[in-house]
Tab-separated table of C-alpha atoms and ligand atoms in Angstrom:
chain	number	residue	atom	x	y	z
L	1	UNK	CA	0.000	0.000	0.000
L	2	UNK	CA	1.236	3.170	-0.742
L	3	UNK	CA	1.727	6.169	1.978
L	4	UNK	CA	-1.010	8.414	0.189
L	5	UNK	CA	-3.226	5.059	-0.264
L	6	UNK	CA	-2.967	5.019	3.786
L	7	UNK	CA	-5.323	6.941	5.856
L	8	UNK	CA	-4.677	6.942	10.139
L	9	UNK	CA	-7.031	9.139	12.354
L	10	UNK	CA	-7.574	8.684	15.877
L	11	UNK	CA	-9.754	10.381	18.524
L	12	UNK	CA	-9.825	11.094	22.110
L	13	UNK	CA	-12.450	9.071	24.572
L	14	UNK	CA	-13.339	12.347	26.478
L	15	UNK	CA	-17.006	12.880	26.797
L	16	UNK	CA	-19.558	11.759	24.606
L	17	UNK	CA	-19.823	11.765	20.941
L	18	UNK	CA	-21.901	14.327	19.436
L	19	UNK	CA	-23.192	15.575	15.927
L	20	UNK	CA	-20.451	17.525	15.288
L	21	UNK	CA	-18.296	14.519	15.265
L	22	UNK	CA	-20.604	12.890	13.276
L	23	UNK	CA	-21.388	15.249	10.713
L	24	UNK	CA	-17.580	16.895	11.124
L	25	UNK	CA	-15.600	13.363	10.770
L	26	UNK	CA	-17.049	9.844	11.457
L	27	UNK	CA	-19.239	10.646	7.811
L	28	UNK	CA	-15.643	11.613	6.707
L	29	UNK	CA	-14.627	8.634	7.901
L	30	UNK	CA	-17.182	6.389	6.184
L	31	UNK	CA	-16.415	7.583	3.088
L	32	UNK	CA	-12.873	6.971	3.196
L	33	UNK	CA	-12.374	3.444	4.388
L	34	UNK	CA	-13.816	2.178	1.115
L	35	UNK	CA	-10.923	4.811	-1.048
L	36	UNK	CA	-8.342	3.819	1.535
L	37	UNK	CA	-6.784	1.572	4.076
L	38	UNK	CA	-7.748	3.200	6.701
L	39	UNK	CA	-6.419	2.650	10.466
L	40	UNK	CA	-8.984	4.268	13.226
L	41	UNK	CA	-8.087	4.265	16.673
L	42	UNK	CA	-9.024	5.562	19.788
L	43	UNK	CA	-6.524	8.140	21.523
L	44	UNK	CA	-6.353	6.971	25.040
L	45	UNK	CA	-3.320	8.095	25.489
L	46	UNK	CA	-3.916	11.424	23.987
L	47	UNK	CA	-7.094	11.585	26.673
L	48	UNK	CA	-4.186	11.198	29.533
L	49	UNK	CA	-2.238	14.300	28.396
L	50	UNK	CA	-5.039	16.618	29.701
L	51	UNK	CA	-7.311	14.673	31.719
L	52	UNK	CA	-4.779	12.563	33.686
L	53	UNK	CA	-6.164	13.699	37.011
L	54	UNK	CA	-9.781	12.941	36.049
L	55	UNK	CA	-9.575	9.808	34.382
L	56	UNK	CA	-12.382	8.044	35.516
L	57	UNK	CA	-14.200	8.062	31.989
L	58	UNK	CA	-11.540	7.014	30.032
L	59	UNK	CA	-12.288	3.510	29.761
L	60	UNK	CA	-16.234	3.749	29.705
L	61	UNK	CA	-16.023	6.351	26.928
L	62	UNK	CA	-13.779	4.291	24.904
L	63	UNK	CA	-16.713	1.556	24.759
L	64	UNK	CA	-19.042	4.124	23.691
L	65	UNK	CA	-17.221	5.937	21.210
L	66	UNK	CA	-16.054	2.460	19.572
L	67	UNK	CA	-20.099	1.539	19.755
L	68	UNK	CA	-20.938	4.931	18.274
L	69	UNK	CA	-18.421	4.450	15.404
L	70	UNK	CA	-19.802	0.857	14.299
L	71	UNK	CA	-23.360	2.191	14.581
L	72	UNK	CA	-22.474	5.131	12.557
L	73	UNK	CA	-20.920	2.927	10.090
L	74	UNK	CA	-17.407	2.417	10.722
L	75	UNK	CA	-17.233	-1.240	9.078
L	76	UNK	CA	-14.109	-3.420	10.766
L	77	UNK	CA	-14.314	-4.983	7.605
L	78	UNK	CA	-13.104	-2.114	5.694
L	79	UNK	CA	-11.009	0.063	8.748
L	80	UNK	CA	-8.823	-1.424	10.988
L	81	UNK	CA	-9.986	-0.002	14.429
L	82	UNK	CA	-7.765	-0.207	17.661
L	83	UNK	CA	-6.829	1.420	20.986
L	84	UNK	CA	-3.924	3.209	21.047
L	85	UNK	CA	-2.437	1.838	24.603
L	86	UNK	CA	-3.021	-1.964	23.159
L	87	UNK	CA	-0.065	-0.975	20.603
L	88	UNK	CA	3.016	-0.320	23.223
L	89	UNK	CA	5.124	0.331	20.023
L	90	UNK	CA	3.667	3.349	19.126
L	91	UNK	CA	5.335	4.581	22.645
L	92	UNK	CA	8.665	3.224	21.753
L	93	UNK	CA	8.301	5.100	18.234
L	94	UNK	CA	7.374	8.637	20.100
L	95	UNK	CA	10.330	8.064	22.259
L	96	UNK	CA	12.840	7.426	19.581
L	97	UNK	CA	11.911	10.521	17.571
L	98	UNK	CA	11.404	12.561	20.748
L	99	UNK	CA	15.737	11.968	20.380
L	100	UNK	CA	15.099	14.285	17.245
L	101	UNK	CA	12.699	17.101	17.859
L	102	UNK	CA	14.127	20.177	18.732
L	103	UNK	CA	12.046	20.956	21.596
L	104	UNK	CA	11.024	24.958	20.007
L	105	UNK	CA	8.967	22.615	17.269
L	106	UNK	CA	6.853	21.434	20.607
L	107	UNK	CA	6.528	24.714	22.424
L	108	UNK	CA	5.614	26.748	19.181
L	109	UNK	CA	2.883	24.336	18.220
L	110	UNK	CA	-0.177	26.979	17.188
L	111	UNK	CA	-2.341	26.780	21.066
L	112	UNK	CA	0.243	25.158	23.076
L	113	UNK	CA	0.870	28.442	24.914
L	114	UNK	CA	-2.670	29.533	25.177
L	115	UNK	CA	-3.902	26.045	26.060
L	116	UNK	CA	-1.347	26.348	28.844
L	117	UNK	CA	-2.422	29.865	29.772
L	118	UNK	CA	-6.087	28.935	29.528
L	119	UNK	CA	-5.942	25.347	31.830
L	120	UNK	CA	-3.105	26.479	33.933
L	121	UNK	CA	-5.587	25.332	36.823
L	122	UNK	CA	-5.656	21.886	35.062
L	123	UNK	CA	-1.877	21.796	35.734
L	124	UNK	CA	-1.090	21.213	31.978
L	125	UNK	CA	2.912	21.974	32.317
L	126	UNK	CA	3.481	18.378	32.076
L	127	UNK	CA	6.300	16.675	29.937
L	128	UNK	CA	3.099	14.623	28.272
L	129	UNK	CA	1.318	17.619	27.030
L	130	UNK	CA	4.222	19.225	25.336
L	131	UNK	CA	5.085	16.016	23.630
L	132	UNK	CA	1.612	15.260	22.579
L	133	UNK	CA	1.895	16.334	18.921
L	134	UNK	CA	5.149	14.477	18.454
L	135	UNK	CA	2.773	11.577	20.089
L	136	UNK	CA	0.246	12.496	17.258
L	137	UNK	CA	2.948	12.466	14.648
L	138	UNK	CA	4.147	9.283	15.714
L	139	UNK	CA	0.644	7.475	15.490
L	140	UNK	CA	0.895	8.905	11.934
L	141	UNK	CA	4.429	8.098	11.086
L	142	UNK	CA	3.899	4.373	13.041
L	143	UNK	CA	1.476	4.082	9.796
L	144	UNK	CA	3.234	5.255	6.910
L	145	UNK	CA	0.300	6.886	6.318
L	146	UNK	CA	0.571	9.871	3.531
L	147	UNK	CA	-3.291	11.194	4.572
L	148	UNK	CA	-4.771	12.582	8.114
L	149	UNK	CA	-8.414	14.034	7.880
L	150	UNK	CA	-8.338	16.682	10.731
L	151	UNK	CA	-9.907	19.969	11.803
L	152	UNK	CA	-8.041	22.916	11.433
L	153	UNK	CA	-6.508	22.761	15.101
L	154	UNK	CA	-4.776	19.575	14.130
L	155	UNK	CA	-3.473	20.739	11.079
L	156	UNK	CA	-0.217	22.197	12.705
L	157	UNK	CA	0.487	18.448	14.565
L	158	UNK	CA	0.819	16.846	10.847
L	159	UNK	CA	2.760	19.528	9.829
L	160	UNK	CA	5.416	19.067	12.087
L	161	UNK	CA	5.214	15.569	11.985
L	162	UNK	CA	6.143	16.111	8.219
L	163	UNK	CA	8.657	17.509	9.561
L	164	UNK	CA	10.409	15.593	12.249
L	165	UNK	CA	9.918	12.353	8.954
L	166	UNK	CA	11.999	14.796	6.913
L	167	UNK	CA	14.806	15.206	9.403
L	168	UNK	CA	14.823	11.239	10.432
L	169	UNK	CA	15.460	10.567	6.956
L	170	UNK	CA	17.835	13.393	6.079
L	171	UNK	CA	19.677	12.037	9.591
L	172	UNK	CA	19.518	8.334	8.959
L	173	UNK	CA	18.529	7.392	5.365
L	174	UNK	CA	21.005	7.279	3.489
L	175	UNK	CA	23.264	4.416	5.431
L	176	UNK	CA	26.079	2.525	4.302
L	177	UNK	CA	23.859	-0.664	4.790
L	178	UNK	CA	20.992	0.605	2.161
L	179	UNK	CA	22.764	-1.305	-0.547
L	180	UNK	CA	22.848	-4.556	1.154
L	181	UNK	CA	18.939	-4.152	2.416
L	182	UNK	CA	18.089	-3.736	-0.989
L	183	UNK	CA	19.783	-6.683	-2.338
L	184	UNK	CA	17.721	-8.826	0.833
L	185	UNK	CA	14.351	-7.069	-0.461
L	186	UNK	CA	15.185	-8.411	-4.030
L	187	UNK	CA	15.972	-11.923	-2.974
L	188	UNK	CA	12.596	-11.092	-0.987
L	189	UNK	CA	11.142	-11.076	-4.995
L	190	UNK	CA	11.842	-14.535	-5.384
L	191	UNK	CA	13.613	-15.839	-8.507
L	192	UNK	CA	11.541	-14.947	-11.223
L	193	UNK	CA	10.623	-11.359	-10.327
L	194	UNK	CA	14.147	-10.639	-8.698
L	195	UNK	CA	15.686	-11.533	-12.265
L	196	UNK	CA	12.620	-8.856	-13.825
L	197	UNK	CA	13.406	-6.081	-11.391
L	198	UNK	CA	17.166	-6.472	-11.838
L	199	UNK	CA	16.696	-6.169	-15.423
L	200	UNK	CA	14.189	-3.584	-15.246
L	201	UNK	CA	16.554	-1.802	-13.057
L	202	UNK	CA	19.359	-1.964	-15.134
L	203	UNK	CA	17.055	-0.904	-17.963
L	204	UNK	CA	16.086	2.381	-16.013
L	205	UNK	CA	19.409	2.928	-14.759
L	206	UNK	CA	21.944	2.487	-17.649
L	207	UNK	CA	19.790	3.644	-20.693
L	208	UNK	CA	17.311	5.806	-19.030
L	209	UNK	CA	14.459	3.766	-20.059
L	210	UNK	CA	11.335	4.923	-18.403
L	211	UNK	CA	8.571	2.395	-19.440
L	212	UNK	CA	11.143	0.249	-17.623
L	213	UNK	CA	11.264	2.579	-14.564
L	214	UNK	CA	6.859	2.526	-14.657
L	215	UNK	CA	7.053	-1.656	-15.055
L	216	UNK	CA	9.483	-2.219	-12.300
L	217	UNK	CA	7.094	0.167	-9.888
L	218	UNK	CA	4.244	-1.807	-10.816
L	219	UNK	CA	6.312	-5.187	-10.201
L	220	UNK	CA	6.948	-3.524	-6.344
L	221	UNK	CA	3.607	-2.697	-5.835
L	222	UNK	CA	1.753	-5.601	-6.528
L	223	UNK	CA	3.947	-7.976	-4.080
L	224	UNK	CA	1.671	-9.048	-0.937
L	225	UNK	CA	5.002	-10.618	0.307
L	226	UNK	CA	7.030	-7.458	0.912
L	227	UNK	CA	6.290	-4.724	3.543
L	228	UNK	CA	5.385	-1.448	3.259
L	229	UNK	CA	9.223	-0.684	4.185
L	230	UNK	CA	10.866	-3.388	1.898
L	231	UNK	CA	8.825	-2.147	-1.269
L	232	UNK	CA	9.758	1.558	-0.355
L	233	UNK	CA	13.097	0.842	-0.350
L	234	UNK	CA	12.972	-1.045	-3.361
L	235	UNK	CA	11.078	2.029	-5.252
L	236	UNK	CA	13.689	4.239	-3.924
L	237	UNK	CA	16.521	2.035	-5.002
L	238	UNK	CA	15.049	2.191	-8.848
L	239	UNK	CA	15.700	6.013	-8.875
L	240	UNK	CA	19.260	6.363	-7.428
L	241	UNK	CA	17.350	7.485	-3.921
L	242	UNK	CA	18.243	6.855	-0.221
L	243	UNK	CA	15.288	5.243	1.355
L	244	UNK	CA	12.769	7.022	2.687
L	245	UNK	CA	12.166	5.577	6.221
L	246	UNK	CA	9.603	7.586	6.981
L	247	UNK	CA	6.468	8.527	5.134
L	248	UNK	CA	6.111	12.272	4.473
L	249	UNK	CA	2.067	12.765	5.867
L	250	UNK	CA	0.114	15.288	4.526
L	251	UNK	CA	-3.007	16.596	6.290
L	252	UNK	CA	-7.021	17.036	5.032
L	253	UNK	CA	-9.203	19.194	6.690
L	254	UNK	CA	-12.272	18.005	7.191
L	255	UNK	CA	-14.243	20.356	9.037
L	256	UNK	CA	-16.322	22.324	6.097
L	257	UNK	CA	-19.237	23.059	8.225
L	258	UNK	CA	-19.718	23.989	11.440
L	259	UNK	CA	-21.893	22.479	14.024
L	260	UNK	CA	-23.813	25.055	16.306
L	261	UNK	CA	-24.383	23.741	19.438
L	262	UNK	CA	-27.884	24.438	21.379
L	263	UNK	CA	-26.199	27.744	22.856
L	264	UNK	CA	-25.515	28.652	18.850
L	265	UNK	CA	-21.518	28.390	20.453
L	266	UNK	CA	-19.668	25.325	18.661
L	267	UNK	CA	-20.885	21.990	19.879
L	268	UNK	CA	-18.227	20.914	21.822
L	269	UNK	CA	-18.299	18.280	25.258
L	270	UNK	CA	-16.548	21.221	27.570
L	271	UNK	CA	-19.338	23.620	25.814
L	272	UNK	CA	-22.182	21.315	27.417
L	273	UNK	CA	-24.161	22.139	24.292
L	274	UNK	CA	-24.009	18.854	22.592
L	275	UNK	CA	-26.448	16.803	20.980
L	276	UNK	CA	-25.284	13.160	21.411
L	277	UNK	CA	-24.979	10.903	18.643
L	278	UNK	CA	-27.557	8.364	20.753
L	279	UNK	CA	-29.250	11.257	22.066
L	280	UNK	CA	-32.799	9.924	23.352
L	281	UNK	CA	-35.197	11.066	20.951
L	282	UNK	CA	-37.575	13.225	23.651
L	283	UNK	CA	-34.379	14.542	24.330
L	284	UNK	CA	-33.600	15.553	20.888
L	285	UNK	CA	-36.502	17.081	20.471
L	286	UNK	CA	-35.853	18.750	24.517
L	287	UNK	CA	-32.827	20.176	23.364
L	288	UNK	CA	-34.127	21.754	19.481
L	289	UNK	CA	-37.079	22.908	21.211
L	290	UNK	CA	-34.871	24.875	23.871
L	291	UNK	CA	-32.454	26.408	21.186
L	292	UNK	CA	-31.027	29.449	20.760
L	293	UNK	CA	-32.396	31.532	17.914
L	294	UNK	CA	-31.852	34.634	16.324
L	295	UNK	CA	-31.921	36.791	19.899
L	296	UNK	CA	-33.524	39.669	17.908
L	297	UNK	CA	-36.659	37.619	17.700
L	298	UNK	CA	-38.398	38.160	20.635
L	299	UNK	CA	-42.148	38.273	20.079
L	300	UNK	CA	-43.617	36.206	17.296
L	301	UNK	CA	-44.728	39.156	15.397
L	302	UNK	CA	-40.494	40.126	15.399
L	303	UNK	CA	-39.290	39.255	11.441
L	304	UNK	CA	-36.392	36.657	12.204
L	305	UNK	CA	-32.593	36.645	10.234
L	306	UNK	CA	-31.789	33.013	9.768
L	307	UNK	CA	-28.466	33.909	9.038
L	308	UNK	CA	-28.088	35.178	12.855
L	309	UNK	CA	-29.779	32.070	13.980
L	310	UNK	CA	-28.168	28.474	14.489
L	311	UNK	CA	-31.297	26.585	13.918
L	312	UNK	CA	-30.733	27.780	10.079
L	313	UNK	CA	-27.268	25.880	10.389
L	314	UNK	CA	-29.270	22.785	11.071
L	315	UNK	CA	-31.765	23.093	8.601
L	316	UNK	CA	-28.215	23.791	5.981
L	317	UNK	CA	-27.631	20.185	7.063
L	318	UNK	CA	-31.373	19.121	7.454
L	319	UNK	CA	-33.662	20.562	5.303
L	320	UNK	CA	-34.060	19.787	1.323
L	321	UNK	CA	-33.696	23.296	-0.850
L	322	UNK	CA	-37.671	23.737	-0.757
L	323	UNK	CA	-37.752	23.399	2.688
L	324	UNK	CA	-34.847	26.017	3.013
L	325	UNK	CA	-36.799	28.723	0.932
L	326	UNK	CA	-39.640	28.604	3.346
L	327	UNK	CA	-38.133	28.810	6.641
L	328	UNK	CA	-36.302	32.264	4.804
L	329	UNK	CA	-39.638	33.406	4.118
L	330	UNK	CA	-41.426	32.859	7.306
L	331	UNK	CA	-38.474	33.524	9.360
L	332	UNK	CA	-38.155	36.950	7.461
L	333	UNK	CA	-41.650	37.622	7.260
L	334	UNK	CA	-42.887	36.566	11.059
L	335	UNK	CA	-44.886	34.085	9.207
L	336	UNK	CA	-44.335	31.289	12.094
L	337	UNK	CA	-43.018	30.978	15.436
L	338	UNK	CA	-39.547	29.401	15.940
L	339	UNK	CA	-41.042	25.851	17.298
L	340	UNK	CA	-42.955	25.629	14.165
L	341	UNK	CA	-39.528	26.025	12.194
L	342	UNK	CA	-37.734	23.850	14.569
L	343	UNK	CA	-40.432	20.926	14.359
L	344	UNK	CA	-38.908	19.301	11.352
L	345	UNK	CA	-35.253	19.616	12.589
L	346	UNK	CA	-35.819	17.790	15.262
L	347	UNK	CA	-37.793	14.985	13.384
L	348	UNK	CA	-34.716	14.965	10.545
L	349	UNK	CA	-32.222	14.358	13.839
L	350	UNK	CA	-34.378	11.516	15.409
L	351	UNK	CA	-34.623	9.875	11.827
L	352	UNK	CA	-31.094	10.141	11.097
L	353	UNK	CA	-30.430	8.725	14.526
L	354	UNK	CA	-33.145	5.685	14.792
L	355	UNK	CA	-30.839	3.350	12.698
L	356	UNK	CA	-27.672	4.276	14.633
L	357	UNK	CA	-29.533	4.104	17.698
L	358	UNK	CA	-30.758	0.403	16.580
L	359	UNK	CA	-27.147	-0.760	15.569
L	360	UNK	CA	-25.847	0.418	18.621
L	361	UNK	CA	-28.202	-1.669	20.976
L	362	UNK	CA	-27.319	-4.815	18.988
L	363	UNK	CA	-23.215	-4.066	19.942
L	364	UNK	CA	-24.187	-2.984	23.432
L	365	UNK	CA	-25.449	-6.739	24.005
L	366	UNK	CA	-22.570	-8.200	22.462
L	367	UNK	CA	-19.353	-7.091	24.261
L	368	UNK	CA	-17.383	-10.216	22.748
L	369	UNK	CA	-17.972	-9.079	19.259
L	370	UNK	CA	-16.643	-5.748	20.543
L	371	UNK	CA	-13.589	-7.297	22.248
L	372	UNK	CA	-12.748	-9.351	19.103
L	373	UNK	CA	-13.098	-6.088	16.489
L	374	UNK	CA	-10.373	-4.707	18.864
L	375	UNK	CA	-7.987	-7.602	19.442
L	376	UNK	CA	-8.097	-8.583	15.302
L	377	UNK	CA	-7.738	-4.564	15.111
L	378	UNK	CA	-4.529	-4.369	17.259
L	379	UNK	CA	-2.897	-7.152	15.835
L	380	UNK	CA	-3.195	-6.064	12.525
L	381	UNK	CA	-2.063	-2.517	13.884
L	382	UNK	CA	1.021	-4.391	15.795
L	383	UNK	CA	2.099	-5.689	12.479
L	384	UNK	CA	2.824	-2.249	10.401
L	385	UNK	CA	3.963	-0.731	13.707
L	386	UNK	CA	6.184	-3.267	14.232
L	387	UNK	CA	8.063	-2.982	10.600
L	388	UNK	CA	8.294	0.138	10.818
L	389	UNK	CA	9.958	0.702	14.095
L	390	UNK	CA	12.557	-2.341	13.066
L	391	UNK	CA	13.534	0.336	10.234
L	392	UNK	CA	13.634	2.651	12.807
L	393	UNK	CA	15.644	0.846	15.385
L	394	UNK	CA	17.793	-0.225	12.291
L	395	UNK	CA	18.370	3.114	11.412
L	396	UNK	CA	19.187	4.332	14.900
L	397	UNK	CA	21.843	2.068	15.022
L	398	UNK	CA	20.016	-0.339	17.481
L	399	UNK	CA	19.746	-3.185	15.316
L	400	UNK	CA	22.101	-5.337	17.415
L	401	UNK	CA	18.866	-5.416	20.118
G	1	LIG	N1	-4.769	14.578	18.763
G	1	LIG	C1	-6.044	14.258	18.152
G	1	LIG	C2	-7.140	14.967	18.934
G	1	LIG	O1	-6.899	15.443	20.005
G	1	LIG	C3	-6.302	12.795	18.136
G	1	LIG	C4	-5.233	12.055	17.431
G	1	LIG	C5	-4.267	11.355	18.022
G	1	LIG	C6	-5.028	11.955	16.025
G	1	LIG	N2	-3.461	10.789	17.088
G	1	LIG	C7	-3.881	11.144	15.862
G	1	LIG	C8	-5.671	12.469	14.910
G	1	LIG	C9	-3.377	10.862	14.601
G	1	LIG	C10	-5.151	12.191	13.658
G	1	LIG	C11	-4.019	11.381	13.510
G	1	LIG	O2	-8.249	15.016	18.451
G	2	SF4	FE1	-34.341	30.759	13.655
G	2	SF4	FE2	-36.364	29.581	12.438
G	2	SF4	FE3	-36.768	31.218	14.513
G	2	SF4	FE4	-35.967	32.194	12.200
G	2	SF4	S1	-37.914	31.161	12.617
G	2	SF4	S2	-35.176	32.729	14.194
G	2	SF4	S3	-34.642	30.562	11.461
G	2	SF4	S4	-35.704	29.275	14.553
């Protein structure tokens, strides 16, 4: 699989999940596992680098949020999904790059300053917070993967995870020992296709041929026996290159629209404005019905501005384009009260949400199935991590280990 084939995303199991994840990345999510191979996981060490004094959720949340992803869609079939602490290698990777990260890449992270500032009550000067975007970068890196789908906040972690893959390999990728790891992934080939790429090599190398260059690629890609790290070095040998040990990630925002929250403030679990993804559906409809509005519609008879009201945000996501023109009208001309135009919000949420709500009943009986998606999930995670860090270690010069 190639890096940009190769999708990794985790997320914390901190509260509850809410629409706004939904809508903002699980549907992102859905999408992708059938383009890519897509590793999911949840962050439960990321959860520790802020919460580490209340962590008393942490493992309750992490069965939710893995029920609310299979409910939602999230098919094991398609996504590997894991827990981050069940793969102890992704710690050894974070603390063999933290040997390379100037520490200034860490402290001028976009919010690391503020979020100090801000939670200085939560005691966040801990060595664990600073380090948590190198953490983040090393759940990417751990991956190969060449895509993360984040929100804008994140978008700064990838970057310098970019980075710190750029400096391993400029320190450590271009060994004395490249030559001879080659040679071992050819052998790797077996007879028949070693004797091709050696050719096709030769064709590339000597006379420039590029068809040659294109067919030996292929040849690389297609071989289930190789790993991600023996084909990329093979690729790189074919063009004169040092290997690239680790994958250059790039990053994909996914948060397009915004989610209001029932205070009209972003839905977020600290902003206790959430609607949950299981939300109970006289709760739903609790929760719409108590919504904030446009504030300059006070009396029924007041002409309303959807665009100063966050129940127009919902019916953006909710409402068909018919629908849309007549809440603008009757919103603009007092025509109904707000109820009236929240009504069929709150009936598009609870429909949405019946079928998740359904799924997610079936995995809350069945805790084996869910302990079984996560075992297979890990072990399949163990295995990339794994290759990669024996590059790594290689690399290091701890191969002797
Ligand atoms: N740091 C992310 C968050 O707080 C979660 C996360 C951890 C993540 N590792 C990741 C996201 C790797 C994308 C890729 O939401
Ligand atoms: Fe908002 Fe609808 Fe009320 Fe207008 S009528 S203020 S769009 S809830």
């Amino acid at each position: 699989m190639e890096p940009h084939r190769r999708v990794v995303s985790g997320m914390r199991p901190t509260g509850s999940i809410h629409l706004g994840h939904y809508h903002g990345v699980l549907k992102n999510w859905i999408r992708m596992q059938h383009e890519y191979e897509c590793y999911f996981f949840i962050a439960d060490w990321h959860a520790l680098t802020t919460d580490y004094e209340d962590n008393s959720d942490i493992r309750e949340s992490s069965r939710r949020m893995l029920i609310d992803w299979l409910a939602a869609g999230v098919n094991p079939g398609s996504a590997t999904l894991f827990v981050q602490s069940q793969i102890p290698e992704l710690a050894e990777l974070h603390l063999l790059l933290s040997m390379i990260t100037p520490t200034a890449w860490l402290e001028r992270v976009p919010g690391y300053k503020e979020m100090q500032d801000k939670l200085h009550d939560r005691s966040q000067g801990t060595y664990g917070f600073l380090g948590y975007p190198l953490l983040q970068g090393a759940d990417i890196m751990a991956f190969r993967a060449g895509v993360v789908p984040v929100g804008a906040d994140q978008a700064p972690h990838v970057e310098m995870a970019r980075e710190v893959a750029r400096r391993f390999n400029y320190l450590y990728g271009r060994d004395d020992g490249f030559e001879a790891q080659a040679e071992a992934a050819i052998r790797k080939l077996g007879k028949k296709n070693g004797a091709l790429y050696r050719q096709l090599l030769d064709a590339h190398q000597t006379h420039g041929d590029d068809e040659a260059l294109q067919t030996a690629r292929a040849l690389v890609k297609e071989q289930g026996r190789l790993t991600l790290a023996e084909k990329e070095r093979l690729l790189g040998y074919l063009e004169g290159l040092g290997k690239t040990i680790l994958a250059e990630p790039s990053s994909i925002l996914t948060d397009t629209a915004r989610m209001p929250g029932v205070d009209g403030e972003k839905m977020s679990n600290s902003g206790n404005n959430i609607i949950r993804l299981r939300e109970e559906p006289e709760d739903v409809e609790k929760k719409v019905r108590t919504m904030q509005t446009d504030p300059a519609r006070i009396r029924l008879s007041d002409p309303g501005e959807p665009e100063r009201c966050p129940v127009w945000e919902l019916h953006l996501l909710y409402s068909d384009e018919e629908a849309q023109q007549q809440v603008q009208n009757q919103c603009r001309n007092a025509g109904w009260g707000c109820l009236e135009c929240k009504q069929p919000v709150a009936e598009a949420i609870i429909a949405e949400q019946a079928p998740i709500r359904e799924r997610a009943a079936q995995y809350e009986e069945n805790p084996e199935l869910l302990q079984r998606i996560l075992t297979e999930g890990a072990e399949q995670a163990r295995d990339e991590v794994r290759a990669t860090l024996k590059e790594v270690r290689a690399a290091m010069g701890l191969a002797g280990i």
